[in-house]
Amino acid sequence: MAELNKELEGRLLTYRPLDQARREIRLVELRGELQAASNGKHVPLLRMHQAFLDAKDLPEYTALSYTWGTIHDSIVLIEDEKRPAREVLVSANLADALHHFVGLLHAKRGGLKRSLNPSVKWLYWIDQLCINQNNNDEKSHQVKMMMDIFGQAKTTDVWLGSRESPLSHEVMEKFTQKFRHIMDAITNYNMLFQDIRSDDSIISQRMDRILEEWSEDNYEEILALTTFCTHPWFGRAWVVQEIATSSNIQIHWESGSSTWLDIILSYCMFNWLSIRMSEVKGSYPFIVQSRLSQAKKMLPMTVVQKSYQPRTKPLIQLIAWLLNSGQMRATKPEDLVYSMMGISSDGDTCGIEVDYKKNYTEVFGEMALLFLKILGARALAWSGQRGRKSDPSGCRLPSWVPDLRLGDATVIYQDTEPEIPLRVPKLFSAAGKGRFEFTADSKSEILSIRTSYIDKVVGLSKPYGIVRNPDATFGLLPHTLAWLEDFGSFVDAAAERHPTRYDFTTRQEMHWRMPIADRYYDGKGLKRAGLEAKDMYMATLHPDDPSLAAVISKTAGGFRSSTYLFDQIAFVTQTGYIGIGHQETVIGDEVHLVQGSDTPFVLRKSDDRYELIGETYVHGIMDGELVDDNTEFEWVQIH
């Protein structure tokens, strides 16, 4: 949740305290009229009420889900039973929403079937008004109740505002009418995702018939629809909880409305179009493919949770799920954690307390400790320089704490199993069979672990760098090809200085095994690289070879899915070990085995402590070759 600008405190609400022990909340009543304000405009009039969430006589209310936006000079009038109306500053987007719903009261548009009887109160729960945003204690208490607040609301109204073009509104309305007849083939939400890729399913057959009407001349309509479905609202971290717990959801924008099922169908259409485009490569402009890809990434997180039952999955799984979408955002970084706690199965017992007095670095540190407790050393693969983000406020996370603002938990999260919260593929055993041990305190920012020193980095290749459009197949291949050629030369030069360790056959194997860190994504999960990875490597080097046509069609996707290359650099150590790690690795860094970890790590020594740079793949030591009964692991401190 955003915080109100303190410069505007003179025109903010004065709140009466809530009875936290009795789970009291505030509700605002939409009075259905506009009154003149000091800015010369007519603005909505609201009345503030207080109610107990668990009371039998709790009145019916609607929860509002929206993006805050920025605070401008937007004004509403708020009164209560004891005080006359006063002007209160709100975000422009909230003011637009209130104006819109006042209009619905009179025009009865948008599918709202509420009575206009004066005795019926139109009550809303709106976080910006119903929570004192300048009281951290109250905010922490109310956020813990969010699941119940949305769960007990009669309706959740989603406000998308007027950001989209008129065409996107028109297309959405046209689209929803066209797809309505698919609804009778749907028995539950899961059916959509199970059947969408099945050619003989009822849904896919109907979808195909409809998509035949979406010829290549419909680029404008496709782009307009993706604009609608990539609205910032879909990327809010809080959306997951709000939608998962709401029983009745209505989507509203300036000129119309739709149901949540329409959003589900939008995702299915994007998915189907992407499949069809891949079958006729080159017949659609790149911008269409790119925007469809963006829409697909944005929507799944806010679509799938309608089949998710709150409090059935642990917090770390929900956090990884949230971040792997790559799209979810929160104005306050700590809300990336807090937004998931209410719907997790262990939110009350995980050891993390919702407390807005804490800095986000402390909250991320508590989350890192939870990952370490459950996942062990594998959680460190997500930390280090893998995705550090600068902070204008000057806050800096310890190197062992992952920056949740950047997303991407693929290194620790692949799939789910009934018995364990996360399935983390253990492909290597570089440190042997020892047990991972650690001591840490998120407040002191120091993590103590046991490591065994291997060697020091003395040489580096060129970094792989960043590919601006990784989904653009034809932009990825030349970049990858150039780097592989440079990498091969680096490996050959380093290996020639140690001929007894690296014979010709080993060197050739290193060329294709190391760039993907000996792990390959086969469409279901990560596994140790085999001959298919070698074929992928050969197809990348020879994209015009007709004998490799079958492999070439999958090559870019293989490298993109394996993703170990991005932001990586090859290195050689003093005694000749050759590895690949994060591109922030510099000469003088050290390679260590962490007791209980399946991979080595690069550490950077600073006085008597270390900074975690990241996990690494070192050829020839990944299966415990350097570990025996005499190997000593000593305690080191990571800051």
mmCIF file of N, CA, C and O in Angstrom, residues 95 122 132 135 141 211 213 233 272 286 415 421 429 454 491 565 577:
data_model
loop_
_atom_site.group_PDB
_atom_site.id
_atom_site.type_symbol
_atom_site.label_atom_id
_atom_site.label_comp_id
_atom_site.label_asym_id
_atom_site.label_seq_id
_atom_site.Cartn_x
_atom_site.Cartn_y
_atom_site.Cartn_z
ATOM 1 N N ALA A 95 -10.527 9.149 -6.706
ATOM 2 C CA ALA A 95 -11.567 10.149 -6.958
ATOM 3 C C ALA A 95 -12.354 9.799 -8.218
ATOM 4 O O ALA A 95 -13.589 9.906 -8.248
ATOM 5 N N TRP A 122 -24.991 2.382 0.673
ATOM 6 C CA TRP A 122 -23.996 1.868 -0.268
ATOM 7 C C TRP A 122 -22.637 1.968 0.421
ATOM 8 O O TRP A 122 -21.998 3.013 0.398
ATOM 9 N N ASN A 132 -6.064 4.227 8.616
ATOM 10 C CA ASN A 132 -5.236 5.397 8.883
ATOM 11 C C ASN A 132 -3.822 5.089 8.406
ATOM 12 O O ASN A 132 -3.045 4.419 9.095
ATOM 13 N N ASN A 135 -0.739 5.652 10.652
ATOM 14 C CA ASN A 135 -0.644 4.940 11.918
ATOM 15 C C ASN A 135 -0.170 3.520 11.621
ATOM 16 O O ASN A 135 -0.956 2.671 11.195
ATOM 17 N N HIS A 141 -2.320 -3.982 11.867
ATOM 18 C CA HIS A 141 -3.450 -4.780 12.341
ATOM 19 C C HIS A 141 -4.472 -5.004 11.228
ATOM 20 O O HIS A 141 -4.978 -6.120 11.045
ATOM 21 N N LEU A 211 -11.139 -17.906 -33.230
ATOM 22 C CA LEU A 211 -9.889 -17.271 -33.645
ATOM 23 C C LEU A 211 -9.732 -17.224 -35.154
ATOM 24 O O LEU A 211 -8.937 -16.452 -35.675
ATOM 25 N N GLU A 213 -11.794 -15.983 -36.978
ATOM 26 C CA GLU A 213 -12.297 -14.660 -37.324
ATOM 27 C C GLU A 213 -11.275 -13.565 -37.025
ATOM 28 O O GLU A 213 -11.406 -12.439 -37.504
ATOM 29 N N TRP A 233 -3.070 -2.484 -12.761
ATOM 30 C CA TRP A 233 -3.793 -3.185 -11.699
ATOM 31 C C TRP A 233 -3.452 -4.668 -11.676
ATOM 32 O O TRP A 233 -3.327 -5.270 -10.607
ATOM 33 N N TRP A 272 -3.776 -19.128 -26.681
ATOM 34 C CA TRP A 272 -4.095 -19.801 -27.949
ATOM 35 C C TRP A 272 -3.474 -19.065 -29.135
ATOM 36 O O TRP A 272 -2.936 -19.691 -30.042
ATOM 37 N N PHE A 286 6.471 -8.616 -34.894
ATOM 38 C CA PHE A 286 7.087 -8.895 -33.595
ATOM 39 C C PHE A 286 6.357 -8.175 -32.470
ATOM 40 O O PHE A 286 6.213 -8.694 -31.370
ATOM 41 N N ASP A 415 8.634 -26.621 -9.079
ATOM 42 C CA ASP A 415 7.296 -27.196 -9.114
ATOM 43 C C ASP A 415 6.914 -27.568 -7.688
ATOM 44 O O ASP A 415 7.687 -27.404 -6.764
ATOM 45 N N PRO A 421 7.070 -28.224 0.570
ATOM 46 C CA PRO A 421 6.541 -26.949 0.069
ATOM 47 C C PRO A 421 7.089 -26.550 -1.287
ATOM 48 O O PRO A 421 6.394 -25.983 -2.097
ATOM 49 N N SER A 429 26.260 -32.526 -6.100
ATOM 50 C CA SER A 429 26.621 -32.805 -4.705
ATOM 51 C C SER A 429 28.059 -32.360 -4.481
ATOM 52 O O SER A 429 28.888 -33.115 -3.993
ATOM 53 N N ILE A 454 38.394 -23.403 -1.865
ATOM 54 C CA ILE A 454 38.900 -24.179 -3.013
ATOM 55 C C ILE A 454 40.054 -23.461 -3.683
ATOM 56 O O ILE A 454 41.167 -23.977 -3.762
ATOM 57 N N VAL A 491 38.051 -21.212 -22.724
ATOM 58 C CA VAL A 491 38.203 -22.547 -22.133
ATOM 59 C C VAL A 491 39.430 -23.247 -22.693
ATOM 60 O O VAL A 491 40.230 -23.838 -21.954
ATOM 61 N N LEU A 565 23.037 -18.671 -18.742
ATOM 62 C CA LEU A 565 23.978 -17.781 -19.415
ATOM 63 C C LEU A 565 23.794 -16.316 -19.035
ATOM 64 O O LEU A 565 24.764 -15.574 -18.919
ATOM 65 N N TYR A 577 41.129 -24.577 -12.121
ATOM 66 C CA TYR A 577 39.714 -24.921 -12.203
ATOM 67 C C TYR A 577 38.991 -23.882 -13.066
ATOM 68 O O TYR A 577 39.245 -22.682 -12.950
#
